[in-house]
């Protein structure tokens, strides 16, 4: 029987690569996107079903839940990966940005988990993976709202792990310097690598390997795994 997954934020970077890896593993993938559609068009050619939703709009999230419930009576894997990343100056001067941080990282995952609980329970290995951040434990003072929202998602991971057991497992991955952004200059990259014990940019494969590890180990729930080259040790 074909396994089914929903990956949020599947249009680029980790969301895109993990969705592609799951398709290669034989999954039917619902590839969520907001505005980053280029990657989702590529995933669609590989067999993914694109689903659009603006996670700052609760009605959009509810509509996405309804579509997945209609098309997939069983959901084996939900990866809450969609994210928005704003510094203090941005959220202090833009109320919509401040609201978006908590809507995308807290409200949307909550609605997806509660709305798709039955579909996840219908699987013989229902699994939710929340993508948090190494800063959930030691927040950056430059990104206070973002870190607080990710910490809320980490807390939600543990709460839902208790609530949904034994039918559904809930775990988290805390990424570190896995993939630099195009705007990161060499000075920034060297500073980050100097603060990372393994001194390498991890790439996306370790994250995908961790998704598969959590999927294939049925005795793990309520756990958060750092994939950061040891950087959290120096925060």
PDB file of C-alpha atoms in Angstrom:
ATOM      1  CA  UNK A   1       0.000   0.000   0.000  1.00  0.00           C
ATOM      2  CA  UNK A   2       1.370   3.427  -0.968  1.00  0.00           C
ATOM      3  CA  UNK A   3       2.453   5.598   1.940  1.00  0.00           C
ATOM      4  CA  UNK A   4       1.274   9.203   2.083  1.00  0.00           C
ATOM      5  CA  UNK A   5       3.054  12.303   3.387  1.00  0.00           C
ATOM      6  CA  UNK A   6       2.313  16.007   3.725  1.00  0.00           C
ATOM      7  CA  UNK A   7       5.346  18.293   3.642  1.00  0.00           C
ATOM      8  CA  UNK A   8       4.781  21.973   4.368  1.00  0.00           C
ATOM      9  CA  UNK A   9       7.070  24.552   2.832  1.00  0.00           C
ATOM     10  CA  UNK A  10       7.979  22.124   0.044  1.00  0.00           C
ATOM     11  CA  UNK A  11       8.874  24.735  -2.537  1.00  0.00           C
ATOM     12  CA  UNK A  12      12.557  25.134  -1.676  1.00  0.00           C
ATOM     13  CA  UNK A  13      15.552  24.055   0.396  1.00  0.00           C
ATOM     14  CA  UNK A  14      14.876  21.276   2.932  1.00  0.00           C
ATOM     15  CA  UNK A  15      11.147  21.029   2.205  1.00  0.00           C
ATOM     16  CA  UNK A  16      11.797  20.484  -1.481  1.00  0.00           C
ATOM     17  CA  UNK A  17      14.601  17.968  -0.980  1.00  0.00           C
ATOM     18  CA  UNK A  18      12.801  15.901   1.647  1.00  0.00           C
ATOM     19  CA  UNK A  19       9.645  15.823  -0.484  1.00  0.00           C
ATOM     20  CA  UNK A  20      11.704  14.589  -3.444  1.00  0.00           C
ATOM     21  CA  UNK A  21      13.385  11.957  -1.229  1.00  0.00           C
ATOM     22  CA  UNK A  22      10.007  10.712  -0.005  1.00  0.00           C
ATOM     23  CA  UNK A  23       8.752  10.414  -3.580  1.00  0.00           C
ATOM     24  CA  UNK A  24      11.845   8.338  -4.322  1.00  0.00           C
ATOM     25  CA  UNK A  25      10.923   6.192  -1.299  1.00  0.00           C
ATOM     26  CA  UNK A  26       7.546   5.488  -2.879  1.00  0.00           C
ATOM     27  CA  UNK A  27       5.367   8.010  -1.023  1.00  0.00           C
ATOM     28  CA  UNK A  28       2.482   9.959  -2.418  1.00  0.00           C
ATOM     29  CA  UNK A  29       3.445  13.473  -1.316  1.00  0.00           C
ATOM     30  CA  UNK A  30       1.224  16.463  -0.754  1.00  0.00           C
ATOM     31  CA  UNK A  31       3.658  19.319  -1.408  1.00  0.00           C
ATOM     32  CA  UNK A  32       2.496  22.476   0.336  1.00  0.00           C
ATOM     33  CA  UNK A  33       3.651  25.892  -0.768  1.00  0.00           C
ATOM     34  CA  UNK A  34       2.693  29.499  -0.203  1.00  0.00           C
ATOM     35  CA  UNK A  35       4.490  31.515  -2.874  1.00  0.00           C
ATOM     36  CA  UNK A  36       7.651  29.471  -3.626  1.00  0.00           C
ATOM     37  CA  UNK A  37       6.154  27.384  -6.428  1.00  0.00           C
ATOM     38  CA  UNK A  38       9.112  26.598  -8.727  1.00  0.00           C
ATOM     39  CA  UNK A  39      10.223  23.617  -6.643  1.00  0.00           C
ATOM     40  CA  UNK A  40       6.647  22.406  -6.273  1.00  0.00           C
ATOM     41  CA  UNK A  41       6.217  22.443 -10.068  1.00  0.00           C
ATOM     42  CA  UNK A  42       9.227  20.133 -10.276  1.00  0.00           C
ATOM     43  CA  UNK A  43       7.826  17.907  -7.527  1.00  0.00           C
ATOM     44  CA  UNK A  44       4.508  17.785  -9.363  1.00  0.00           C
ATOM     45  CA  UNK A  45       6.262  16.368 -12.423  1.00  0.00           C
ATOM     46  CA  UNK A  46       7.593  13.615 -10.145  1.00  0.00           C
ATOM     47  CA  UNK A  47       4.079  12.778  -8.954  1.00  0.00           C
ATOM     48  CA  UNK A  48       3.524  15.076  -5.969  1.00  0.00           C
ATOM     49  CA  UNK A  49       0.174  16.765  -5.428  1.00  0.00           C
ATOM     50  CA  UNK A  50       0.697  20.517  -4.962  1.00  0.00           C
ATOM     51  CA  UNK A  51      -1.410  22.224  -2.280  1.00  0.00           C
ATOM     52  CA  UNK A  52      -1.307  25.985  -1.808  1.00  0.00           C
ATOM     53  CA  UNK A  53      -2.026  27.726   1.478  1.00  0.00           C
ATOM     54  CA  UNK A  54      -0.997  30.968   3.137  1.00  0.00           C
ATOM     55  CA  UNK A  55      -0.309  29.890   6.709  1.00  0.00           C
ATOM     56  CA  UNK A  56      -0.923  33.410   8.002  1.00  0.00           C
ATOM     57  CA  UNK A  57      -4.587  32.808   7.097  1.00  0.00           C
ATOM     58  CA  UNK A  58      -6.397  30.298   9.285  1.00  0.00           C
ATOM     59  CA  UNK A  59      -9.023  29.683   6.599  1.00  0.00           C
ATOM     60  CA  UNK A  60      -6.261  28.613   4.201  1.00  0.00           C
ATOM     61  CA  UNK A  61      -4.919  26.102   6.704  1.00  0.00           C
ATOM     62  CA  UNK A  62      -8.390  24.677   7.305  1.00  0.00           C
ATOM     63  CA  UNK A  63      -8.935  24.368   3.551  1.00  0.00           C
ATOM     64  CA  UNK A  64      -5.642  22.486   3.190  1.00  0.00           C
ATOM     65  CA  UNK A  65      -6.701  20.110   5.978  1.00  0.00           C
ATOM     66  CA  UNK A  66     -10.028  19.511   4.216  1.00  0.00           C
ATOM     67  CA  UNK A  67      -8.299  18.782   0.903  1.00  0.00           C
ATOM     68  CA  UNK A  68      -5.869  16.274   2.420  1.00  0.00           C
ATOM     69  CA  UNK A  69      -8.682  14.568   4.348  1.00  0.00           C
ATOM     70  CA  UNK A  70     -10.688  14.295   1.125  1.00  0.00           C
ATOM     71  CA  UNK A  71      -7.821  12.842  -0.912  1.00  0.00           C
ATOM     72  CA  UNK A  72      -6.045  10.727   1.729  1.00  0.00           C
ATOM     73  CA  UNK A  73      -7.984   8.679   4.289  1.00  0.00           C
ATOM     74  CA  UNK A  74      -4.593   7.682   5.730  1.00  0.00           C
ATOM     75  CA  UNK A  75      -1.633   9.974   6.347  1.00  0.00           C
ATOM     76  CA  UNK A  76       1.614   8.282   7.336  1.00  0.00           C
ATOM     77  CA  UNK A  77       3.865  11.309   7.744  1.00  0.00           C
ATOM     78  CA  UNK A  78       3.348  15.003   8.434  1.00  0.00           C
ATOM     79  CA  UNK A  79       6.429  17.235   8.290  1.00  0.00           C
ATOM     80  CA  UNK A  80       5.783  20.718   9.677  1.00  0.00           C
ATOM     81  CA  UNK A  81       8.590  22.541   7.904  1.00  0.00           C
ATOM     82  CA  UNK A  82       7.067  25.839   6.686  1.00  0.00           C
ATOM     83  CA  UNK A  83       8.845  28.786   8.244  1.00  0.00           C
ATOM     84  CA  UNK A  84       9.298  32.546   8.227  1.00  0.00           C
ATOM     85  CA  UNK A  85      12.376  34.215   9.648  1.00  0.00           C
ATOM     86  CA  UNK A  86      12.282  37.829  10.850  1.00  0.00           C
ATOM     87  CA  UNK A  87      14.684  39.728  13.093  1.00  0.00           C
ATOM     88  CA  UNK A  88      13.670  42.057  15.931  1.00  0.00           C
ATOM     89  CA  UNK A  89      13.715  45.212  13.779  1.00  0.00           C
ATOM     90  CA  UNK A  90      11.300  43.665  11.296  1.00  0.00           C
ATOM     91  CA  UNK A  91       8.718  42.458  13.792  1.00  0.00           C
ATOM     92  CA  UNK A  92       9.014  45.630  15.878  1.00  0.00           C
ATOM     93  CA  UNK A  93       8.046  47.724  12.856  1.00  0.00           C
ATOM     94  CA  UNK A  94       5.615  45.391  11.119  1.00  0.00           C
ATOM     95  CA  UNK A  95       2.710  43.948  13.130  1.00  0.00           C
ATOM     96  CA  UNK A  96       1.896  41.561  10.271  1.00  0.00           C
ATOM     97  CA  UNK A  97       5.402  40.084  10.424  1.00  0.00           C
ATOM     98  CA  UNK A  98       5.085  39.583  14.179  1.00  0.00           C
ATOM     99  CA  UNK A  99       1.743  37.838  13.759  1.00  0.00           C
ATOM    100  CA  UNK A 100       3.076  35.721  10.887  1.00  0.00           C
ATOM    101  CA  UNK A 101       5.898  34.303  13.012  1.00  0.00           C
ATOM    102  CA  UNK A 102       3.456  32.759  15.454  1.00  0.00           C
ATOM    103  CA  UNK A 103       0.791  31.856  12.898  1.00  0.00           C
ATOM    104  CA  UNK A 104       3.257  29.949  10.694  1.00  0.00           C
ATOM    105  CA  UNK A 105       5.191  28.205  13.472  1.00  0.00           C
ATOM    106  CA  UNK A 106       2.438  27.633  16.046  1.00  0.00           C
ATOM    107  CA  UNK A 107      -1.128  28.101  14.807  1.00  0.00           C
ATOM    108  CA  UNK A 108      -0.726  26.318  11.466  1.00  0.00           C
ATOM    109  CA  UNK A 109       1.055  23.224  12.894  1.00  0.00           C
ATOM    110  CA  UNK A 110      -1.543  23.010  15.665  1.00  0.00           C
ATOM    111  CA  UNK A 111      -4.397  23.087  13.147  1.00  0.00           C
ATOM    112  CA  UNK A 112      -2.699  20.560  10.873  1.00  0.00           C
ATOM    113  CA  UNK A 113      -1.997  18.129  13.703  1.00  0.00           C
ATOM    114  CA  UNK A 114      -5.466  18.335  15.242  1.00  0.00           C
ATOM    115  CA  UNK A 115      -7.219  18.450  11.884  1.00  0.00           C
ATOM    116  CA  UNK A 116      -5.367  15.416  10.484  1.00  0.00           C
ATOM    117  CA  UNK A 117      -5.191  13.395  13.700  1.00  0.00           C
ATOM    118  CA  UNK A 118      -7.615  10.735  12.464  1.00  0.00           C
ATOM    119  CA  UNK A 119      -5.762  10.299   9.166  1.00  0.00           C
ATOM    120  CA  UNK A 120      -2.479   9.903  11.052  1.00  0.00           C
ATOM    121  CA  UNK A 121      -4.093   7.442  13.453  1.00  0.00           C
ATOM    122  CA  UNK A 122      -5.271   5.364  10.500  1.00  0.00           C
ATOM    123  CA  UNK A 123      -1.623   4.635   9.620  1.00  0.00           C
ATOM    124  CA  UNK A 124       0.192   1.720  11.203  1.00  0.00           C
ATOM    125  CA  UNK A 125       3.166   4.065  11.795  1.00  0.00           C
ATOM    126  CA  UNK A 126       1.709   7.573  11.931  1.00  0.00           C
ATOM    127  CA  UNK A 127       4.474  10.115  12.465  1.00  0.00           C
ATOM    128  CA  UNK A 128       4.694  13.881  12.842  1.00  0.00           C
ATOM    129  CA  UNK A 129       8.055  15.606  12.517  1.00  0.00           C
ATOM    130  CA  UNK A 130       8.253  19.259  13.525  1.00  0.00           C
ATOM    131  CA  UNK A 131      11.224  21.255  12.249  1.00  0.00           C
ATOM    132  CA  UNK A 132      12.259  23.519  15.121  1.00  0.00           C
ATOM    133  CA  UNK A 133      15.701  25.105  15.630  1.00  0.00           C
ATOM    134  CA  UNK A 134      18.770  24.818  17.840  1.00  0.00           C
ATOM    135  CA  UNK A 135      17.795  28.267  19.173  1.00  0.00           C
ATOM    136  CA  UNK A 136      14.707  26.845  20.879  1.00  0.00           C
ATOM    137  CA  UNK A 137      16.941  25.964  23.843  1.00  0.00           C
ATOM    138  CA  UNK A 138      19.255  29.006  23.788  1.00  0.00           C
ATOM    139  CA  UNK A 139      17.458  31.843  22.004  1.00  0.00           C
ATOM    140  CA  UNK A 140      19.173  34.491  19.924  1.00  0.00           C
ATOM    141  CA  UNK A 141      18.533  38.003  21.210  1.00  0.00           C
ATOM    142  CA  UNK A 142      18.386  39.241  17.603  1.00  0.00           C
ATOM    143  CA  UNK A 143      15.422  37.002  16.697  1.00  0.00           C
ATOM    144  CA  UNK A 144      13.333  36.957  19.865  1.00  0.00           C
ATOM    145  CA  UNK A 145       9.907  36.355  18.312  1.00  0.00           C
ATOM    146  CA  UNK A 146      11.207  33.705  15.913  1.00  0.00           C
ATOM    147  CA  UNK A 147      12.976  31.805  18.703  1.00  0.00           C
ATOM    148  CA  UNK A 148       9.923  32.039  20.956  1.00  0.00           C
ATOM    149  CA  UNK A 149       7.706  30.649  18.193  1.00  0.00           C
ATOM    150  CA  UNK A 150      10.081  27.761  17.498  1.00  0.00           C
ATOM    151  CA  UNK A 151      10.232  27.056  21.247  1.00  0.00           C
ATOM    152  CA  UNK A 152       6.440  26.895  21.204  1.00  0.00           C
ATOM    153  CA  UNK A 153       6.603  24.316  18.416  1.00  0.00           C
ATOM    154  CA  UNK A 154       9.129  22.321  20.455  1.00  0.00           C
ATOM    155  CA  UNK A 155       6.761  22.383  23.438  1.00  0.00           C
ATOM    156  CA  UNK A 156       3.890  21.346  21.166  1.00  0.00           C
ATOM    157  CA  UNK A 157       5.995  18.395  20.017  1.00  0.00           C
ATOM    158  CA  UNK A 158       6.166  17.001  23.532  1.00  0.00           C
ATOM    159  CA  UNK A 159       2.537  17.776  24.366  1.00  0.00           C
ATOM    160  CA  UNK A 160       1.217  16.061  21.250  1.00  0.00           C
ATOM    161  CA  UNK A 161       3.611  13.144  21.751  1.00  0.00           C
ATOM    162  CA  UNK A 162       1.859  12.500  25.068  1.00  0.00           C
ATOM    163  CA  UNK A 163      -1.636  13.184  23.755  1.00  0.00           C
ATOM    164  CA  UNK A 164      -1.495  11.168  20.529  1.00  0.00           C
ATOM    165  CA  UNK A 165       0.354   8.108  21.833  1.00  0.00           C
ATOM    166  CA  UNK A 166       0.221   5.231  21.167  1.00  0.00           C
ATOM    167  CA  UNK A 167      -1.406   5.778  17.776  1.00  0.00           C
ATOM    168  CA  UNK A 168       0.805   8.603  16.460  1.00  0.00           C
ATOM    169  CA  UNK A 169       4.418   9.451  17.218  1.00  0.00           C
ATOM    170  CA  UNK A 170       5.591  13.082  17.368  1.00  0.00           C
ATOM    171  CA  UNK A 171       9.244  14.121  17.158  1.00  0.00           C
ATOM    172  CA  UNK A 172      11.287  17.172  16.184  1.00  0.00           C
ATOM    173  CA  UNK A 173      14.482  17.976  14.332  1.00  0.00           C
ATOM    174  CA  UNK A 174      16.563  20.982  15.384  1.00  0.00           C
ATOM    175  CA  UNK A 175      18.672  22.100  12.424  1.00  0.00           C
ATOM    176  CA  UNK A 176      21.822  24.172  12.705  1.00  0.00           C
ATOM    177  CA  UNK A 177      24.058  25.423   9.849  1.00  0.00           C
ATOM    178  CA  UNK A 178      22.842  22.947   7.256  1.00  0.00           C
ATOM    179  CA  UNK A 179      22.715  25.239   4.229  1.00  0.00           C
ATOM    180  CA  UNK A 180      23.851  28.850   3.933  1.00  0.00           C
ATOM    181  CA  UNK A 181      21.626  31.356   2.182  1.00  0.00           C
ATOM    182  CA  UNK A 182      22.781  33.121  -1.018  1.00  0.00           C
ATOM    183  CA  UNK A 183      23.027  36.417   0.871  1.00  0.00           C
ATOM    184  CA  UNK A 184      25.503  35.015   3.403  1.00  0.00           C
ATOM    185  CA  UNK A 185      28.966  36.402   2.659  1.00  0.00           C
ATOM    186  CA  UNK A 186      32.242  34.576   3.302  1.00  0.00           C
ATOM    187  CA  UNK A 187      32.834  36.423   6.561  1.00  0.00           C
ATOM    188  CA  UNK A 188      29.503  35.254   7.934  1.00  0.00           C
ATOM    189  CA  UNK A 189      30.114  31.702   6.745  1.00  0.00           C
ATOM    190  CA  UNK A 190      33.538  31.543   8.375  1.00  0.00           C
ATOM    191  CA  UNK A 191      32.164  32.912  11.642  1.00  0.00           C
ATOM    192  CA  UNK A 192      29.429  30.255  11.720  1.00  0.00           C
ATOM    193  CA  UNK A 193      31.866  27.463  10.866  1.00  0.00           C
ATOM    194  CA  UNK A 194      34.256  28.683  13.568  1.00  0.00           C
ATOM    195  CA  UNK A 195      31.379  28.268  16.031  1.00  0.00           C
ATOM    196  CA  UNK A 196      30.574  24.760  14.756  1.00  0.00           C
ATOM    197  CA  UNK A 197      32.731  21.967  16.216  1.00  0.00           C
ATOM    198  CA  UNK A 198      32.581  19.834  13.052  1.00  0.00           C
ATOM    199  CA  UNK A 199      33.473  22.941  10.985  1.00  0.00           C
ATOM    200  CA  UNK A 200      31.436  22.038   7.901  1.00  0.00           C
ATOM    201  CA  UNK A 201      28.208  23.167   6.289  1.00  0.00           C
ATOM    202  CA  UNK A 202      26.070  20.112   6.860  1.00  0.00           C
ATOM    203  CA  UNK A 203      23.944  20.138   3.709  1.00  0.00           C
ATOM    204  CA  UNK A 204      20.449  18.696   3.513  1.00  0.00           C
ATOM    205  CA  UNK A 205      21.287  14.985   3.420  1.00  0.00           C
ATOM    206  CA  UNK A 206      21.824  14.709   7.218  1.00  0.00           C
ATOM    207  CA  UNK A 207      18.357  16.207   7.726  1.00  0.00           C
ATOM    208  CA  UNK A 208      16.789  13.741   5.291  1.00  0.00           C
ATOM    209  CA  UNK A 209      18.686  10.870   6.929  1.00  0.00           C
ATOM    210  CA  UNK A 210      17.228  11.971  10.284  1.00  0.00           C
ATOM    211  CA  UNK A 211      13.701  11.985   8.878  1.00  0.00           C
ATOM    212  CA  UNK A 212      14.213   8.412   7.716  1.00  0.00           C
ATOM    213  CA  UNK A 213      15.724   7.447  11.078  1.00  0.00           C
ATOM    214  CA  UNK A 214      12.701   8.801  12.953  1.00  0.00           C
ATOM    215  CA  UNK A 215      10.373   7.090  10.497  1.00  0.00           C
ATOM    216  CA  UNK A 216      12.082   3.726  10.726  1.00  0.00           C
ATOM    217  CA  UNK A 217      12.518   3.620  14.513  1.00  0.00           C
ATOM    218  CA  UNK A 218       9.016   2.977  15.936  1.00  0.00           C
ATOM    219  CA  UNK A 219      10.144   3.347  19.564  1.00  0.00           C
ATOM    220  CA  UNK A 220      10.863   7.087  19.472  1.00  0.00           C
ATOM    221  CA  UNK A 221       8.366   9.781  20.392  1.00  0.00           C
ATOM    222  CA  UNK A 222       8.643  13.163  22.094  1.00  0.00           C
ATOM    223  CA  UNK A 223      12.284  13.484  21.024  1.00  0.00           C
ATOM    224  CA  UNK A 224      14.168  16.419  19.485  1.00  0.00           C
ATOM    225  CA  UNK A 225      17.307  15.617  17.515  1.00  0.00           C
ATOM    226  CA  UNK A 226      19.887  18.314  16.822  1.00  0.00           C
ATOM    227  CA  UNK A 227      21.366  18.178  13.326  1.00  0.00           C
ATOM    228  CA  UNK A 228      23.865  20.983  13.688  1.00  0.00           C
ATOM    229  CA  UNK A 229      27.445  19.742  13.584  1.00  0.00           C
ATOM    230  CA  UNK A 230      27.636  20.417  17.319  1.00  0.00           C
ATOM    231  CA  UNK A 231      26.981  24.139  17.038  1.00  0.00           C
ATOM    232  CA  UNK A 232      24.465  24.145  19.899  1.00  0.00           C
ATOM    233  CA  UNK A 233      27.359  23.233  22.206  1.00  0.00           C
ATOM    234  CA  UNK A 234      28.827  26.694  21.666  1.00  0.00           C
ATOM    235  CA  UNK A 235      25.686  28.832  21.882  1.00  0.00           C
TER     236      UNK A 235
END
